[in-house]
Short mmCIF file of C-alpha atoms in Angstrom, two decimals:
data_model
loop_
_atom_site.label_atom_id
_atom_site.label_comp_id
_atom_site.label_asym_id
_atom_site.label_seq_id
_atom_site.Cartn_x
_atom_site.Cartn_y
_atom_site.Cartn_z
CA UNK A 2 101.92 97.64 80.91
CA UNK A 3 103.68 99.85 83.50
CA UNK A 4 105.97 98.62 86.70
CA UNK A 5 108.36 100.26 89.10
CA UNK A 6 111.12 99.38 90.48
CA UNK A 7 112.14 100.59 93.94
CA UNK A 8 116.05 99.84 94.85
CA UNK A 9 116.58 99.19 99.13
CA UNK A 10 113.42 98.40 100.75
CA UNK A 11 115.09 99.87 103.79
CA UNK A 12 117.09 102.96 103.83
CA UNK A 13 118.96 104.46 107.32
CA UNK A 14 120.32 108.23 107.25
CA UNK A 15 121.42 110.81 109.89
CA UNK A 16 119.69 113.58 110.79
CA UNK A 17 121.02 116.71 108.71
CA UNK A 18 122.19 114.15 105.78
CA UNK A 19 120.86 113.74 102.10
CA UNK A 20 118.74 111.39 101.95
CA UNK A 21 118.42 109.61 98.08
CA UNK A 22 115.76 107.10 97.25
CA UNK A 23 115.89 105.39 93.79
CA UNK A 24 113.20 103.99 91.30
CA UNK A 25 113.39 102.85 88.17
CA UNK A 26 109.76 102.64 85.68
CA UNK A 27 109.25 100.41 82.69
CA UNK A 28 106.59 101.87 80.35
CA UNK A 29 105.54 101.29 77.30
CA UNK A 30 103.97 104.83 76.68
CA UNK A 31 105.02 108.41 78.02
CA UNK A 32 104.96 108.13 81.60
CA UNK A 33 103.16 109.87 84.81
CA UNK A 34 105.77 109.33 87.65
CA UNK A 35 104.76 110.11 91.58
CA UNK A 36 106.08 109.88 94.80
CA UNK A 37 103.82 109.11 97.79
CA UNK A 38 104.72 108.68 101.33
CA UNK A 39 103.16 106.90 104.35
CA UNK A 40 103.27 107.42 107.93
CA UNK A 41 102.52 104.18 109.96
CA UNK A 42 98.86 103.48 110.10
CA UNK A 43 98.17 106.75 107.74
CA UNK A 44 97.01 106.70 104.27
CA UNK A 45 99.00 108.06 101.19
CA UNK A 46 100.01 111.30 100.80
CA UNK A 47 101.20 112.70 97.79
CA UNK A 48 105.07 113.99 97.37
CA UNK A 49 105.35 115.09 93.86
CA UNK A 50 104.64 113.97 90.40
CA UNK A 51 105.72 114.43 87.09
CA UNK A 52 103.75 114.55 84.16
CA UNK A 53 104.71 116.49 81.37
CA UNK A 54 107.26 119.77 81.26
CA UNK A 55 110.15 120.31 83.59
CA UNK A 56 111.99 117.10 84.50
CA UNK A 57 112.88 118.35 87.97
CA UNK A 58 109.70 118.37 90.26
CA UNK A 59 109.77 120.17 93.81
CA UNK A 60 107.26 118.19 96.10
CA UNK A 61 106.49 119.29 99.71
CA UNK A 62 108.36 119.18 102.98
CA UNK A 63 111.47 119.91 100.96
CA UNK A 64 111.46 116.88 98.50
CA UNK A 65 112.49 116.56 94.73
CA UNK A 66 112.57 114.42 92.14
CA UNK A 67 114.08 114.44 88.48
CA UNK A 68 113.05 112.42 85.49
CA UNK A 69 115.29 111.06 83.22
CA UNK A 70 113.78 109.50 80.52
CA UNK A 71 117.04 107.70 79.02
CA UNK A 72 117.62 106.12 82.46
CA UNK A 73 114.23 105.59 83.02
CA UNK A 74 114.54 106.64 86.40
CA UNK A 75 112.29 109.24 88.99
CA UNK A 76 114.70 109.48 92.08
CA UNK A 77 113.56 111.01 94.98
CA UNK A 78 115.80 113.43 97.14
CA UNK A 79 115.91 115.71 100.25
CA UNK A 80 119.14 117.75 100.93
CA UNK A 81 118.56 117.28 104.83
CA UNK A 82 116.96 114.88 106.48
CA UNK A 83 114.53 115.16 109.44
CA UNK A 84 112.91 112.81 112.24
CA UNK A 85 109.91 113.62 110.59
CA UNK A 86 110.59 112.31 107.21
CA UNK A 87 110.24 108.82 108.69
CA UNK A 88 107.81 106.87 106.82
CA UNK A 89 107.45 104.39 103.95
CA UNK A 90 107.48 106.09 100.42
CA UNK A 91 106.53 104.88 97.54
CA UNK A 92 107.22 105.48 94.00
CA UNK A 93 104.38 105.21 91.65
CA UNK A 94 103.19 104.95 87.69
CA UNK A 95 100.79 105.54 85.39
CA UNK A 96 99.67 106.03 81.94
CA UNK A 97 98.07 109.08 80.25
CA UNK A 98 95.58 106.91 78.18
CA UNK A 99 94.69 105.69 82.22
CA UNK A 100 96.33 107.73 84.29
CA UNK A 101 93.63 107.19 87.42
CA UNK A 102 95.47 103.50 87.38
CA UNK A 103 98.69 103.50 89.49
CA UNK A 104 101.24 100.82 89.69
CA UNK A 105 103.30 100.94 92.54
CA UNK A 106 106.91 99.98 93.77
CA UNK A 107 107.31 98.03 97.11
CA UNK A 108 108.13 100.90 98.92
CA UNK A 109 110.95 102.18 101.04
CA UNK A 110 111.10 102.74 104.58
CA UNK A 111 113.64 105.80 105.78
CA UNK A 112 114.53 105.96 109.30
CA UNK A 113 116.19 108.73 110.67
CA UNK A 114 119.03 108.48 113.11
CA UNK A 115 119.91 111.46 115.35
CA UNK B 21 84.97 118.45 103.44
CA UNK B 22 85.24 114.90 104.29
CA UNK B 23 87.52 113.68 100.95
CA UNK B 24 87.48 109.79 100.64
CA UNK B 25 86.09 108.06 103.77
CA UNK B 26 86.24 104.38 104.49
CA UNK B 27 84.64 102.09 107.05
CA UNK B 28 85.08 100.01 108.85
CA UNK B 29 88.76 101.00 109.82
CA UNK B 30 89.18 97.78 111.32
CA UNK B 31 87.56 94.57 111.09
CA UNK B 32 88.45 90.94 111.91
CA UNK B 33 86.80 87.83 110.19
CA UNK B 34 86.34 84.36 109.93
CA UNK B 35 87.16 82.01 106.94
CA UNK B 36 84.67 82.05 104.37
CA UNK B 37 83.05 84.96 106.12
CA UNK B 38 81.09 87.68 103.85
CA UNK B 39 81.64 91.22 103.90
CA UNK B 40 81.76 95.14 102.49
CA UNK B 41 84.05 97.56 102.74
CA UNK B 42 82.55 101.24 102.38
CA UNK B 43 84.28 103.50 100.50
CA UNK B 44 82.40 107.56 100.04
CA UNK B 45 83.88 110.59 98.62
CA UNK B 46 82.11 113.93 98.34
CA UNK B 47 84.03 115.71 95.59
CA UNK B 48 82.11 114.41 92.88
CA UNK B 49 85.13 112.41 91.20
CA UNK B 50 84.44 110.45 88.68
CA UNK B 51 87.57 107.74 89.16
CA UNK B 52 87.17 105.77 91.64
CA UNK B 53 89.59 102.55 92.31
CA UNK B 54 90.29 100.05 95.86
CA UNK B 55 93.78 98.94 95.95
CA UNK B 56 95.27 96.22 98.72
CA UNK B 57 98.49 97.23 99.96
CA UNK B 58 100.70 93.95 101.45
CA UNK B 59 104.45 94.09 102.98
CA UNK B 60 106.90 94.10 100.43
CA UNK B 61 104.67 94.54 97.67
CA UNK B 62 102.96 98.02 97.82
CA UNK B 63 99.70 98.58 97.10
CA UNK B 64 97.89 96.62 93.95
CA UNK B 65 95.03 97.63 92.45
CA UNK B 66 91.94 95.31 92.85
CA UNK B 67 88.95 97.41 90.95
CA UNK B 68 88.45 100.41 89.25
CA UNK B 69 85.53 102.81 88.00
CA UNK B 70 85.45 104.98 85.74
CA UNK B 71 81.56 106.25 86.31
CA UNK B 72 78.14 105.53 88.19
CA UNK B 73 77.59 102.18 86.74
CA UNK B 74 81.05 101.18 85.59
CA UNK B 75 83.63 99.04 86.73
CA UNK B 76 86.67 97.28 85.35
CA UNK B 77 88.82 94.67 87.01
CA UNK B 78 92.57 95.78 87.85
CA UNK B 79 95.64 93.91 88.88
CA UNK B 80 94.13 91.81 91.89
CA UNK B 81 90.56 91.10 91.51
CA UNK B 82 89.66 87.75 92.59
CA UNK B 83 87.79 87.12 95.62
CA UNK B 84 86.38 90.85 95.28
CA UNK B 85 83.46 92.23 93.84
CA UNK B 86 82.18 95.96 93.73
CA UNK B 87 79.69 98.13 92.15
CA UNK B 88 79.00 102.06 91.68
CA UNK B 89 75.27 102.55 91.52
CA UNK B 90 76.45 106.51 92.91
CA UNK B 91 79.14 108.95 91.80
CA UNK B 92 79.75 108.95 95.43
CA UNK B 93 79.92 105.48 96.73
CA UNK B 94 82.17 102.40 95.90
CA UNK B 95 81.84 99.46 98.19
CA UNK B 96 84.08 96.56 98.13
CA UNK B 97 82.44 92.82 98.96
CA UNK B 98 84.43 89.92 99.67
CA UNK B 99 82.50 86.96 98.92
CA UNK B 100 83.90 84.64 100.97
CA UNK B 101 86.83 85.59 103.14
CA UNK B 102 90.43 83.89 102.99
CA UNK B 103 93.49 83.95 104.90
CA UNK B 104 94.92 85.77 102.14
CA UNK B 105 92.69 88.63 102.00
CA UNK B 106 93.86 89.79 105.18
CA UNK B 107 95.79 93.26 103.68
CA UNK B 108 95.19 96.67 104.16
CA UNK B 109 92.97 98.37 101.74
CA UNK B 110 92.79 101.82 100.76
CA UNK B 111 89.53 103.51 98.35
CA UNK B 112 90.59 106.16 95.75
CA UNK B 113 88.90 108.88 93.66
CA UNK B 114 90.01 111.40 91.05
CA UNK B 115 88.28 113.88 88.95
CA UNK B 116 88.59 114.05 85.39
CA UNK B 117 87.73 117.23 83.84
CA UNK B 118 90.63 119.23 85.87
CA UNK B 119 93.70 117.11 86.79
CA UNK B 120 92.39 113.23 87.81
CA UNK B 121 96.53 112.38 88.36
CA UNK B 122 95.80 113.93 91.83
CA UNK B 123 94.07 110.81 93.38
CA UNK B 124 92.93 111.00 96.99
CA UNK B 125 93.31 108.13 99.00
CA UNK B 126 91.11 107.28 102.35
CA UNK B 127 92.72 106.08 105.37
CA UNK B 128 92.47 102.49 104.80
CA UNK B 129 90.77 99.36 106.26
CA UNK B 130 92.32 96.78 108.66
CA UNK B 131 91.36 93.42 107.55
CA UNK B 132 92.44 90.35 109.51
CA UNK B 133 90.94 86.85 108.02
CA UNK B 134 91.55 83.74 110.60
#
């Protein structure tokens, strides 16, 4: 069984400033790793996702996240924030043997301060 | 191209109250799952399918009952509505033969139980 771990359900940056959101996986196989993010009353859009090859993943609207398999860890980062990027993002898991099954983190919600 | 479409958007109901949430996608994916997404916990996955005619239970299930007679349709019945059903719940589809980690997600469904 799979589960993520999202650190700071709430996370406050200025505009311009990096902004850094952590999660941590448990897995007993090889993971898949994504990132989605939410605007309010929206539906989930993907960021990124990892799944096999090169442990840093570009995303869109500037985002990236690296795996690191001996931390177990799929942090999410964006060099500069914008209003925009205010939203609830969530860090997700799956399988390969069932990778259509994601397990989710309790999200994050970034607000942006100008 | 209409992706993963769910109705109603909104909908309040009574205690003990029967009733289906509509979920359609016109890729032809094969995966097909309804999550429930609740503050603080992100979303959990109720029921799954794999195929026209297939279904599995996931993390959440009880209270919840679906069925895929159509590669295109997955609707989600709650037998008898609770308080604790009230959630947001979002449909989801992948395809399998080319890359089913990209999973589309409707725009979700407003339930209120009272």
């Amino acid at each position: 069984a799979q589960s993520v771990t999202q650190l700071g359900s709430h996370v406050s940056v200025s505009e311009g400033a990096l902004v850094l959101l952590r999660c941590n996986y448990s897995s007993s196989v090889p993971p898949y790793l994504f990132w989605y993010v939410q605007y309010p009353n929206q539906g989930l859009q993907l960021l990124l996702k990892y799944t096999t090859g090169a442990t840093l993943v570009k995303g869109i609207n500037g985002f990236e996240a690296e795996f690191k398999k001996s931390e177990t860890s799929f942090h999410l980062t964006k060099p500069s924030a914008h209003m925009s990027d205010a939203a609830e993002y969530f860090c997700a898991v799956s399988e390969a043997s069932n990778d259509y099954k994601l397990s989710f983190g309790a999200g994050t919600t970034v607000t942006v301060r100008a | 191209n209409a992706g993963v479409t769910q109705t109603p958007k909104f909908q309040v109901l009574k205690t003990g109250q029967s009733m289906t949430l509509q979920c359609a996608q016109d890729m032809n994916h094969e995966y097909m799952s309804w999550y429930r997404q609740d503050p603080g916990m992100g979303l959990r996955l109720i029921h799954y399918s794999v195929g026209a005619g297939i279904t599995d239970q996931g993390e959440v299930p009880n209270g919840y009952n679906v069925s895929r007679s159509t590669t295109e349709d997955f609707p989600l019945r709650l037998l008898s509505a609770a308080p604790s059903q009230t959630s947001v719940y979002f449909c989801a589809s992948s395809y399998s033969r080319t890359d089913r980690t990209t999973i589309y997600f409707g725009e979700g469904s407003w339930l209120t139980v009272v």
